Coordinates of C-alpha atoms in Angstrom, one line a residue:
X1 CA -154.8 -48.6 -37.1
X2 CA -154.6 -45.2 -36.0
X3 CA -153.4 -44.1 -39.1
X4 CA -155.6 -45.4 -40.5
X5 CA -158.4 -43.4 -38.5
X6 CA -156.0 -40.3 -39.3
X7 CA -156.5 -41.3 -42.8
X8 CA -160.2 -41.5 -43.3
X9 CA -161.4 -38.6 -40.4
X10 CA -163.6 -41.0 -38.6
X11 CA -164.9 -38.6 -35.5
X12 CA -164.0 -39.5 -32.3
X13 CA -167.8 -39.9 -31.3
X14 CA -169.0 -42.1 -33.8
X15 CA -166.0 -44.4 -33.4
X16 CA -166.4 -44.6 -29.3
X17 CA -170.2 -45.3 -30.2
X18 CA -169.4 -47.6 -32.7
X19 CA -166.6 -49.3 -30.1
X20 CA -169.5 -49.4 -27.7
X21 CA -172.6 -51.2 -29.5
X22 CA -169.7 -53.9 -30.9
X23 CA -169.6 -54.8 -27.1
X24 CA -172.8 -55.8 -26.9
X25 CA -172.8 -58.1 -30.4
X26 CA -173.0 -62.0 -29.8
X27 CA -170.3 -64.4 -30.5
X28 CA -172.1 -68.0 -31.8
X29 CA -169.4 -70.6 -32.0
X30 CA -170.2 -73.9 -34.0
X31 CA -168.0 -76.6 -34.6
X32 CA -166.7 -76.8 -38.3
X33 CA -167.4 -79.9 -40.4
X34 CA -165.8 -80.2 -43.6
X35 CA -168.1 -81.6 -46.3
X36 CA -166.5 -83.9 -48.7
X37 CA -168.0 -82.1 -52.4
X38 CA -165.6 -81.2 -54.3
X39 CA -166.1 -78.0 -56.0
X40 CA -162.7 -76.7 -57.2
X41 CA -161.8 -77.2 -61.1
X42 CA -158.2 -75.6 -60.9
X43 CA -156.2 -73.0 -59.7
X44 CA -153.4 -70.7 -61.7
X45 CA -151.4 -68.7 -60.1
X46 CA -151.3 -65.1 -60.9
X47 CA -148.6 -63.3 -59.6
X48 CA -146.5 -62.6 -56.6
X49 CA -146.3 -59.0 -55.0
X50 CA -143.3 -58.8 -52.4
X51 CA -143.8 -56.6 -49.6
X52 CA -142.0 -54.2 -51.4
X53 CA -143.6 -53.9 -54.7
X54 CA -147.1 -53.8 -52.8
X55 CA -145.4 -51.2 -50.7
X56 CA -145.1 -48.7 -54.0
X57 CA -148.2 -50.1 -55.2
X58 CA -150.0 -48.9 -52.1
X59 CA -148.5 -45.8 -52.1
X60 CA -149.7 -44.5 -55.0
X61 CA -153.0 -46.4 -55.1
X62 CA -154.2 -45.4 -51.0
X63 CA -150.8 -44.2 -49.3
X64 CA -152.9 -44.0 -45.9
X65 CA -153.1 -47.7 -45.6
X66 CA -149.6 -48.4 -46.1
X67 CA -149.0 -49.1 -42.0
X68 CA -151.4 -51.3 -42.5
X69 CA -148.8 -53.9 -45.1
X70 CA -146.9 -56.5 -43.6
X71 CA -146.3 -59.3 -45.9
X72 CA -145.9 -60.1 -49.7
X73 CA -148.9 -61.8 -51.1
X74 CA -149.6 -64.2 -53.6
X75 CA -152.7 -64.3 -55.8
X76 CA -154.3 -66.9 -57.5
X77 CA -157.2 -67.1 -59.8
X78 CA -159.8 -70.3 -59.0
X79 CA -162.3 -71.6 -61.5
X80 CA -164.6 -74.1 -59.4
X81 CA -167.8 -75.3 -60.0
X82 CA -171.5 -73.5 -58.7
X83 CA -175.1 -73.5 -59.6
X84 CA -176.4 -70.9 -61.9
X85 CA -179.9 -69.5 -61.2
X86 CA -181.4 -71.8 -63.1
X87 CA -180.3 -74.7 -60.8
X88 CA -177.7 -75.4 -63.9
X89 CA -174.0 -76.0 -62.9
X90 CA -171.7 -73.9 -64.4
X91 CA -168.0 -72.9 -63.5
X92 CA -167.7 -69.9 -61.7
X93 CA -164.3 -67.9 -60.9
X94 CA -163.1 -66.0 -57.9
X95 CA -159.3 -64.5 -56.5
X96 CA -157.4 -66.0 -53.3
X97 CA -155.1 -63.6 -52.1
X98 CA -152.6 -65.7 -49.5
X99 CA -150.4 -63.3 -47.3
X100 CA -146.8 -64.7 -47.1
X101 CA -146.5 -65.9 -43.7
X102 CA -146.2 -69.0 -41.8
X103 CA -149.0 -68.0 -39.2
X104 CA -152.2 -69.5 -39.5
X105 CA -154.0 -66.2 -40.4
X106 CA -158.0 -66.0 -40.5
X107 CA -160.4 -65.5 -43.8
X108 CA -162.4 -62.8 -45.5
X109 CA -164.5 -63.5 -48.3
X110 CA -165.1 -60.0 -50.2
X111 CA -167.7 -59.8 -52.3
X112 CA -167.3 -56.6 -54.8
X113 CA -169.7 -54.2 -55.8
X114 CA -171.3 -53.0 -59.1
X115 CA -169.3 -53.6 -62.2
X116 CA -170.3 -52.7 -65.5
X117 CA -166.6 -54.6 -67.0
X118 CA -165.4 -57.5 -67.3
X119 CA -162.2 -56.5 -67.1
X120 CA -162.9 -54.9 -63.4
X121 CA -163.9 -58.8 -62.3
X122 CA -161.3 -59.7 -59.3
X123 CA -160.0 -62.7 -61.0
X124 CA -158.9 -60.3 -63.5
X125 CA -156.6 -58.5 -61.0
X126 CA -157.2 -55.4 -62.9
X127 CA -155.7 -52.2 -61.2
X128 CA -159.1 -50.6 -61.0
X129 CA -160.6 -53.3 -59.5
X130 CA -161.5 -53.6 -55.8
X131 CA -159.7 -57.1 -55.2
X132 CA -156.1 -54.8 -56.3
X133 CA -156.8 -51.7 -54.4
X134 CA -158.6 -53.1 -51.2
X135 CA -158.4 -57.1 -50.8
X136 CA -154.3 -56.6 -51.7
X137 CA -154.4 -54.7 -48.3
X138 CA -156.1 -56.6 -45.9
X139 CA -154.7 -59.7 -47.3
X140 CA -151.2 -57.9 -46.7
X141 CA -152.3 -57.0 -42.9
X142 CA -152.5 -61.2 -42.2
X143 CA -155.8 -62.2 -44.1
X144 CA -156.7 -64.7 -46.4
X145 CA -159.0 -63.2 -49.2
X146 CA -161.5 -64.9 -51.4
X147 CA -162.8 -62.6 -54.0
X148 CA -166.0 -64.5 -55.9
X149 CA -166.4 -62.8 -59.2
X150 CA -170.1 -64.0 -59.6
X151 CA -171.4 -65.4 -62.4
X152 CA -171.9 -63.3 -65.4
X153 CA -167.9 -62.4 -65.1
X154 CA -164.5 -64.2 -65.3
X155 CA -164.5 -67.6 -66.6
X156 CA -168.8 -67.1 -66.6
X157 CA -168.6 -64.3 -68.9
X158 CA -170.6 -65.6 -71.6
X159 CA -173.6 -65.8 -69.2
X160 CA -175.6 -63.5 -67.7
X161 CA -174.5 -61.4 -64.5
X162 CA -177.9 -62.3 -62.5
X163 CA -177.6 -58.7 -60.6
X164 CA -179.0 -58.6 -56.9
X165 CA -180.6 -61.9 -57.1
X166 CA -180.3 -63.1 -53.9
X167 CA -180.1 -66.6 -54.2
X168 CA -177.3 -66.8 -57.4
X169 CA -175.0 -64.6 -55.5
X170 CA -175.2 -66.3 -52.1
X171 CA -174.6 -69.7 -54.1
X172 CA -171.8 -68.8 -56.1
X173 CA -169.5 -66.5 -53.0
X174 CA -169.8 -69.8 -50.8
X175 CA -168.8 -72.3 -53.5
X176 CA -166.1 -69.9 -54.2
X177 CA -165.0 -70.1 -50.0
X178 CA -165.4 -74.2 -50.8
X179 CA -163.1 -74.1 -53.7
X180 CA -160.7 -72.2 -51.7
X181 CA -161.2 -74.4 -48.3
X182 CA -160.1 -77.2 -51.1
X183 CA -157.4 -75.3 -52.5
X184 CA -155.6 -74.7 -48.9
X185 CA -156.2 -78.3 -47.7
X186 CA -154.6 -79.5 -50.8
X187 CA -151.4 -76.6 -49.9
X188 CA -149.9 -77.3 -46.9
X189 CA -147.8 -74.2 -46.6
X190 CA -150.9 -72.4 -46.6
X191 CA -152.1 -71.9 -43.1
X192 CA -155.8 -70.8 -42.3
X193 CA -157.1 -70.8 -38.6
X194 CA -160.2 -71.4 -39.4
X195 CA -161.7 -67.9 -38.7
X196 CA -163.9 -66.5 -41.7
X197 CA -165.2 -63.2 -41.9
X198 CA -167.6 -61.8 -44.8
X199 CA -167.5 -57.8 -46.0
X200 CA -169.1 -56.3 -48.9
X201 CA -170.4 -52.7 -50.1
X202 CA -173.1 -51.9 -52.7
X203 CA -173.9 -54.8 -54.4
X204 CA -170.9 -56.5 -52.3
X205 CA -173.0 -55.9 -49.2
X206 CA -176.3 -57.2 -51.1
X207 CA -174.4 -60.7 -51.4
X208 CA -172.5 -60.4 -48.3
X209 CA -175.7 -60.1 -46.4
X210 CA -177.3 -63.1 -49.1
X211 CA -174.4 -65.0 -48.3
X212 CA -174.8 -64.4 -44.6
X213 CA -178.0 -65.9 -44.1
X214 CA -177.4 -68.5 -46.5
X215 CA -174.9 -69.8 -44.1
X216 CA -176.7 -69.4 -40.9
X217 CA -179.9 -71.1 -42.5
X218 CA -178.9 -73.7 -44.6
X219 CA -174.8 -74.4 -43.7
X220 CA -174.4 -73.3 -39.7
X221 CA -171.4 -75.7 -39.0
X222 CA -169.5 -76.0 -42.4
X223 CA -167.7 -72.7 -41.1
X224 CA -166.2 -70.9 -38.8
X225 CA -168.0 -67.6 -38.9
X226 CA -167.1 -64.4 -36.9
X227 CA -168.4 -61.7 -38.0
X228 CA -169.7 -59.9 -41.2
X229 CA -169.8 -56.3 -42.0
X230 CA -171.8 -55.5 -44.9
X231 CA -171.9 -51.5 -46.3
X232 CA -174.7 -49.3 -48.1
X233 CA -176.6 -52.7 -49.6
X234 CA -180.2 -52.7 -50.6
X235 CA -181.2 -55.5 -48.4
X236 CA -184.9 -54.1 -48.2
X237 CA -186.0 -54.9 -52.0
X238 CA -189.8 -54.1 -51.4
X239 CA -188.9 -50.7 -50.1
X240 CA -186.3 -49.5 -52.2
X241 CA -188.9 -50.2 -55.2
X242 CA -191.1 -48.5 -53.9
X243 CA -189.2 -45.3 -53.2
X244 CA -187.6 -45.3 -56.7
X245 CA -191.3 -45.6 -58.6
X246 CA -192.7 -42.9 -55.9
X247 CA -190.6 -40.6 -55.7
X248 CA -187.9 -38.3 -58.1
X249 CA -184.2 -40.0 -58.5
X250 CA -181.1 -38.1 -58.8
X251 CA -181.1 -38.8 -62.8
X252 CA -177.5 -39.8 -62.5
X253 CA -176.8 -42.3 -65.6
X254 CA -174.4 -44.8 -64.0
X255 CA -177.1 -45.0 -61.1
X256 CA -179.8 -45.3 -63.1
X257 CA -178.0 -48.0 -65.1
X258 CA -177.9 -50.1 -61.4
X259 CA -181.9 -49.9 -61.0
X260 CA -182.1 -50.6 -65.0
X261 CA -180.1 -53.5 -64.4
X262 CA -182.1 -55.3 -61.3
X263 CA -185.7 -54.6 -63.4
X264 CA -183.7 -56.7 -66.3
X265 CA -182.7 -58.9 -64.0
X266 CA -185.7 -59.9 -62.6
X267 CA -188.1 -59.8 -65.6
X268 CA -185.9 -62.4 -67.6
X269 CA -185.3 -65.4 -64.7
X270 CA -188.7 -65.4 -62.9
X271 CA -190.8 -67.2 -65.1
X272 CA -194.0 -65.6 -63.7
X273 CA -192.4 -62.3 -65.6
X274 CA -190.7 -61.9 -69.0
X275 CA -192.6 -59.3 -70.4
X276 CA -192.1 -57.4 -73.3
X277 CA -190.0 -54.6 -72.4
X278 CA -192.6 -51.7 -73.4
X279 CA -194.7 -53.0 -70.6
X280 CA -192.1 -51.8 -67.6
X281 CA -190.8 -48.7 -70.0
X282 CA -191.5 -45.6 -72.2
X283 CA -190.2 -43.8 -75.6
X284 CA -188.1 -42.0 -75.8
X285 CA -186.4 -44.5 -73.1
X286 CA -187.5 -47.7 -74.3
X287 CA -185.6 -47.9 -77.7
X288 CA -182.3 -47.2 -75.5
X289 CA -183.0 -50.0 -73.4
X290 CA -184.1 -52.6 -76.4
X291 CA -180.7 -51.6 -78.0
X292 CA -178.5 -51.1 -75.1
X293 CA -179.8 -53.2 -72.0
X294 CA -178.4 -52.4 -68.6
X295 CA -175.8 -49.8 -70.3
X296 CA -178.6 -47.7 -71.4
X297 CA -178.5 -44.1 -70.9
X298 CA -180.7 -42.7 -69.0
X299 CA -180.5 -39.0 -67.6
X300 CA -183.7 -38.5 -65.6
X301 CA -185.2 -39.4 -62.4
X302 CA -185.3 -43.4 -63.2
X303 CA -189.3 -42.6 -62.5
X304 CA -189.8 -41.3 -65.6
X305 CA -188.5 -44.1 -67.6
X306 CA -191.2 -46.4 -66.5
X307 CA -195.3 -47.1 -67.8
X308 CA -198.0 -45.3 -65.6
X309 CA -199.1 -49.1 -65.9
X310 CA -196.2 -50.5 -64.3
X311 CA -195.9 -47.9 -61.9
X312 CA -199.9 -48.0 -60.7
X313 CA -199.4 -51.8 -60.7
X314 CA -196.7 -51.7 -58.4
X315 CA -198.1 -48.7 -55.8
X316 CA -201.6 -50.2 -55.3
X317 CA -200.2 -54.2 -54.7
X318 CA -202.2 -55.6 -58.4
X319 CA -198.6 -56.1 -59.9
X320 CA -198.2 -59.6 -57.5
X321 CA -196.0 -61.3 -59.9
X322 CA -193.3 -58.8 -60.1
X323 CA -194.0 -57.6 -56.5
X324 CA -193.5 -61.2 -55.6
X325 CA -189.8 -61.2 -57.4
X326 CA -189.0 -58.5 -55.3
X327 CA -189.7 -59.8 -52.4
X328 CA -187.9 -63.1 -52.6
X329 CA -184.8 -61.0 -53.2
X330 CA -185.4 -59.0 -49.7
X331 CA -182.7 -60.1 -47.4
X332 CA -183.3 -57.6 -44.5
X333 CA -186.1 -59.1 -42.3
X334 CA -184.0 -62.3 -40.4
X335 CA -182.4 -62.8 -37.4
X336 CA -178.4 -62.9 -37.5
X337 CA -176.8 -64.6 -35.1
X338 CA -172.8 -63.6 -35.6
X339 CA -172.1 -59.8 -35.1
X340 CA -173.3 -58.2 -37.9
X341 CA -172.0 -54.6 -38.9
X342 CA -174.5 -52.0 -41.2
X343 CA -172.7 -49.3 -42.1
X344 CA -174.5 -46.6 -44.7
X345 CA -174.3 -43.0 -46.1
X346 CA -177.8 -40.9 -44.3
X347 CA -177.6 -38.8 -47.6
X348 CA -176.7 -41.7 -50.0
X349 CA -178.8 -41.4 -53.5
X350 CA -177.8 -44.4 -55.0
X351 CA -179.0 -47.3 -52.5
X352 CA -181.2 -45.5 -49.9
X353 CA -180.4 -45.2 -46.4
X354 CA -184.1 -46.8 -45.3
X355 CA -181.8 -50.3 -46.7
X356 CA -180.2 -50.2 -43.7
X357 CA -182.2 -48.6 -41.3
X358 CA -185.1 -51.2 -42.3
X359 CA -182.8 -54.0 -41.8
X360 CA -181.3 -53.3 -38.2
X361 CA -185.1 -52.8 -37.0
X362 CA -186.5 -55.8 -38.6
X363 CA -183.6 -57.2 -36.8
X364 CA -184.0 -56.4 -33.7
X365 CA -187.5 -57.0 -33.9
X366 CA -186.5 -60.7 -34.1
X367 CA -184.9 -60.5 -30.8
X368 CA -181.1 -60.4 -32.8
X369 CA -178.5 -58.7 -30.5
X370 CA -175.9 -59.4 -32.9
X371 CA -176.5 -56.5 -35.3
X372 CA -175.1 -52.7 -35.0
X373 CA -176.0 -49.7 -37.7
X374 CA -173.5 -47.2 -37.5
X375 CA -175.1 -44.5 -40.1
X376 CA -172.6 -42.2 -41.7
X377 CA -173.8 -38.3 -41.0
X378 CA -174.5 -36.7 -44.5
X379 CA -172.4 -38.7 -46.8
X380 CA -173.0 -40.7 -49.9
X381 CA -172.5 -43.7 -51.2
X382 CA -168.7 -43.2 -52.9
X383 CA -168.4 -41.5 -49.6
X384 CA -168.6 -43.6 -47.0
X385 CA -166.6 -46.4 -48.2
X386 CA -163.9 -44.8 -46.5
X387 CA -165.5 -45.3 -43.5
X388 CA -167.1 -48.4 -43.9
X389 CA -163.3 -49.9 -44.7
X390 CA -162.2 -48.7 -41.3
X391 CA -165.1 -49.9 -39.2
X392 CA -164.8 -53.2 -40.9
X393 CA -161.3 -53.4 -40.1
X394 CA -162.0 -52.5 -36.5
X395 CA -164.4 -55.1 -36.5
X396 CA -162.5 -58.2 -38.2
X397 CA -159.4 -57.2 -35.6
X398 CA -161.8 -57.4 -32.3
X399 CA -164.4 -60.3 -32.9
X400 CA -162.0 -63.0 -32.9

């Protein structure tokens, strides 16, 4: 662990402070029932990685996290059944990373962040992906890993990715940890204690914290939940919108791509919406976006790319329908009840630090004394997931 600190240059201050608040986080403990649906479609294995070969593996790919390895792993890809947005059921896919040990060992379900490939989905097990460079360790360290890869990817590829809705995601990560409760149940030399955690970044945190309160409101004793830390998500829809249409963007492409994608998003599954595109955007923008959907490019402050219409409608409250989309999607204003971890960039230009500054007051507001916000001084979003992947550590290793 300390080498870990070594590794990413947390200060010695913001980890005391962090140590401090997680003392004050409530445990709830429910019993677990274990519903009889059956979810799971198959499993395939996918490879085994010795101790060894993860050993070079990690080296190369984040050599500070090697103390961290202490078993071989095996992966395996699950297809399982979920419901698409639509309240169609579909077969979803997801990776289970299974550390090579006898010990009953606790589970994380990881829910990635923003991919633009197929190829970067974790059932794919590609070595850009964040199930191969992240999940691979933790699940080394004595975790159990379950790695949704939402629909819109892996074996759901021909359908559309329904990005930060709120309700698709949360659905499809906790058939995935159903599929895998079946998968171990039906394994016997698999060996899971019970314990589940939930971690996320970006659009990982989004569903993490979607999952999260789908299980506390709907599910409370079907698991064994911990603790969840969730990093640099745009929980706070209503806000977040707000800022982008009010305000001048960074103009970075592969960020403006993200808030292209959610408009999409929304305006084709709400049924109130599904507008012609030239309604939300403007030439010389709009002819991009006809042709190349979400992988647009577009080089400005995201702004500029939208109708004074849309804009006005959306800034003086007459836009209800889409305002309405938005905020079914907001996931920020609840009370947890687990320890909850925020962790987010202060200077992050991509998802906004008011996400998680919103969220931990609306929180506490409810009366939650489960929820900490440790805000990372002056870093951005690619920044901080350093730091969020050692908090969360911290945190999954002291809630037990």
């Amino acid at each position: 662990m300390m080498a870990l600190l070594k590794r990413f240059r947390l200060g010695h201050q913001a980890f005391m402070m962090f140590l401090t608040a997680l003392l004050l986080v409530s445990c709830v403990d429910h019993p677990v029932t274990n519903p009889q649906n059956t979810v799971l479609v198959r499993a395939d294995k996918v490879v085994d990685i010795p101790i060894q070969q993860l050993t070079a593996v990690v080296t190369q790919v984040n050599p500070g996290s090697v103390p961290l390895l202490k078993y071989g792993i095996s992966v395996y890809r699950l297809v399982y059944k979920t419901r698409n947005w639509d309240g169609s059921t579909v077969n979803a896919s997801g990776l289970l990373l299974i550390p090579a040990t006898t010990n009953a060992v606790p589970m994380i379900s990881q829910q990635h962040g923003t991919i633009f490939n197929d190829a970067d989905a974790p059932s794919n097990f590609g070595p850009t992906s964040e199930a191969y460079q992240y999940a691979t360790v933790f699940s080394s360290n004595g975790f159990i890993i379950a790695c949704p890869d939402y629909i819109g990817f892996g074996e759901s590829k021909t359908l559309i990715h329904t990005y930060e809705h709120r309700a698709s995601l949360a659905q499809t990560s906790l058939d995935m940890l159903r599929a895998a409760r079946e998968y171990i149940k039906a394994n016997a030399a698999i060996k899971w204690d019970s314990r589940l955690y939930l971690a996320g970044y970006s659009e990982g945190g989004y569903a993490t914290m979607s999952l999260y309160k789908k299980i506390q409101d709907e599910v409370p004793t079907e698991f064994n939940l911990k603790a969840v830390s969730a990093g640099a998500g745009a929980y706070n829809k209503t806000a977040f919108t707000a800022a982008l249409i009010s305000q001048p963007s960074a103009g970075n492409p592969l960020w403006n791509r993200a808030f292209l994608w959610v408009l999409l998003t929304y305006n084709q599954i709400y049924p109130t919406l599904n507008r012609p595109l030239d309604y939300y955007f403007k030439e010389p923008y709009l002819t991009d976006i006809k042709a190349n959907k979400q992988l647009a490019t577009l080089n400005v402050s995201f702004d500029q790319v939208l109708t004074d219409t849309f804009k006005a409608g959306i800034l003086n409250g007459t836009d209800t329908a889409f305002l309405s989309a938005v905020a079914d999607n907001n996931v920020y204003d609840w009370k947890p009840l687990a320890p909850l971890l925020l962790v987010h960039g202060t200077a992050d230009p991509q998802v906004f630090f008011l996400n998680s500054l919103t969220a931990y007051n609306a929180m506490l507001a409810r009366g939650s004394t489960a929820v900490t916000l440790v805000p990372v001084p002056g870093k951005t979003h690619v920044e901080t997931i350093p730091d969020w992947l050692t908090y969360t550590y911290t945190l999954f290793t002291t809630v037990q």
